[in-house]
Every structure is written in C-alpha cells, then in structure tokens.
PDB file of C-alpha atoms in Angstrom:
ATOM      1  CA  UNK X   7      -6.313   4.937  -0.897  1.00  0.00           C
ATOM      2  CA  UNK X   8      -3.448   6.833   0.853  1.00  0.00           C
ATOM      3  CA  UNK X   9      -5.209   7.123   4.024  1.00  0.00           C
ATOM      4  CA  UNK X  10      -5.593   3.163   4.167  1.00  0.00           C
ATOM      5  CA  UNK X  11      -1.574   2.909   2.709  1.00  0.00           C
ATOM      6  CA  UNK X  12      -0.310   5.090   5.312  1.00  0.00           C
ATOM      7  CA  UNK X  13      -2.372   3.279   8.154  1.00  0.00           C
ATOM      8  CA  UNK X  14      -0.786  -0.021   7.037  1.00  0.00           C
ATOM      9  CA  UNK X  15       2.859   1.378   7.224  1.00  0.00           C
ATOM     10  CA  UNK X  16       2.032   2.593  10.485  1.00  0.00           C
ATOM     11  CA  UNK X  17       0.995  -0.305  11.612  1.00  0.00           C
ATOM     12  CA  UNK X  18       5.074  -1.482  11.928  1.00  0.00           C
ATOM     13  CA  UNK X  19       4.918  -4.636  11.995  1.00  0.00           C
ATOM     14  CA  UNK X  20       4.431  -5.062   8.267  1.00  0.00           C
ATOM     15  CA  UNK X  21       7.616  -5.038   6.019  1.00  0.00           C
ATOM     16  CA  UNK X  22       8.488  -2.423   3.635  1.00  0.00           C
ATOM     17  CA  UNK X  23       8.087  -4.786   1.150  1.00  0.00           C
ATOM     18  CA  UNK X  24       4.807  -5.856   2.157  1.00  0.00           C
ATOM     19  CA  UNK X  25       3.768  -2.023   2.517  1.00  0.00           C
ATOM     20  CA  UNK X  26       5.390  -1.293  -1.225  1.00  0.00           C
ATOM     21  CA  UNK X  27       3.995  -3.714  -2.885  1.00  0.00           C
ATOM     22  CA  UNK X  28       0.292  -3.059  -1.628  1.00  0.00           C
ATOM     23  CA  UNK X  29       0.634   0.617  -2.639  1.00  0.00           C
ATOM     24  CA  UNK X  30       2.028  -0.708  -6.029  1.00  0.00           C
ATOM     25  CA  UNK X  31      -1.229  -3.340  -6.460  1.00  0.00           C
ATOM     26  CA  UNK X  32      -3.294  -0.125  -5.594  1.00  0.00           C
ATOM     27  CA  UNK X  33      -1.400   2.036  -8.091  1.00  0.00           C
ATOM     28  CA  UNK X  34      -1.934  -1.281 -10.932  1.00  0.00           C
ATOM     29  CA  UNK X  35      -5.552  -1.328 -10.083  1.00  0.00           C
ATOM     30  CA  UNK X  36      -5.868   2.365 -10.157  1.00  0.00           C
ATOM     31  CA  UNK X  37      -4.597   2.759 -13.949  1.00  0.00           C
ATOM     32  CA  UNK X  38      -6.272  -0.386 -14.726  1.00  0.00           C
ATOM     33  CA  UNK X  39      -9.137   1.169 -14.424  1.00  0.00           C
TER      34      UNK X  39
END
C-alpha cells in the first residue's frame, strides 16, 4: 500500500492532490474493510 503510494509521489509529475487523494481512497478502502 505505502510502497505503491510512495512510488506514485515519486513519480512527480502527479499533483499533490492527485497523490493525497489516492492515499486517502486507500485509507477509505482500508477501514471499509
């Protein structure tokens, strides 16, 4: 989960937003659970 988060913000050319809010979808999804 982190692994893949942190390789997306890495990336740099993604957003901070875009990068936030996929961490917060995993997060969701993680106490939906």
């Amino acid at each position: 989960l982190w692994s893949s988060s942190y390789y997306l913000g890495s990336l740099g050319n993604m957003s901070k937003d875009v990068v936030e809010r996929y961490i917060n979808d995993h997060k969701y999804n993680a106490y939906k659970k």
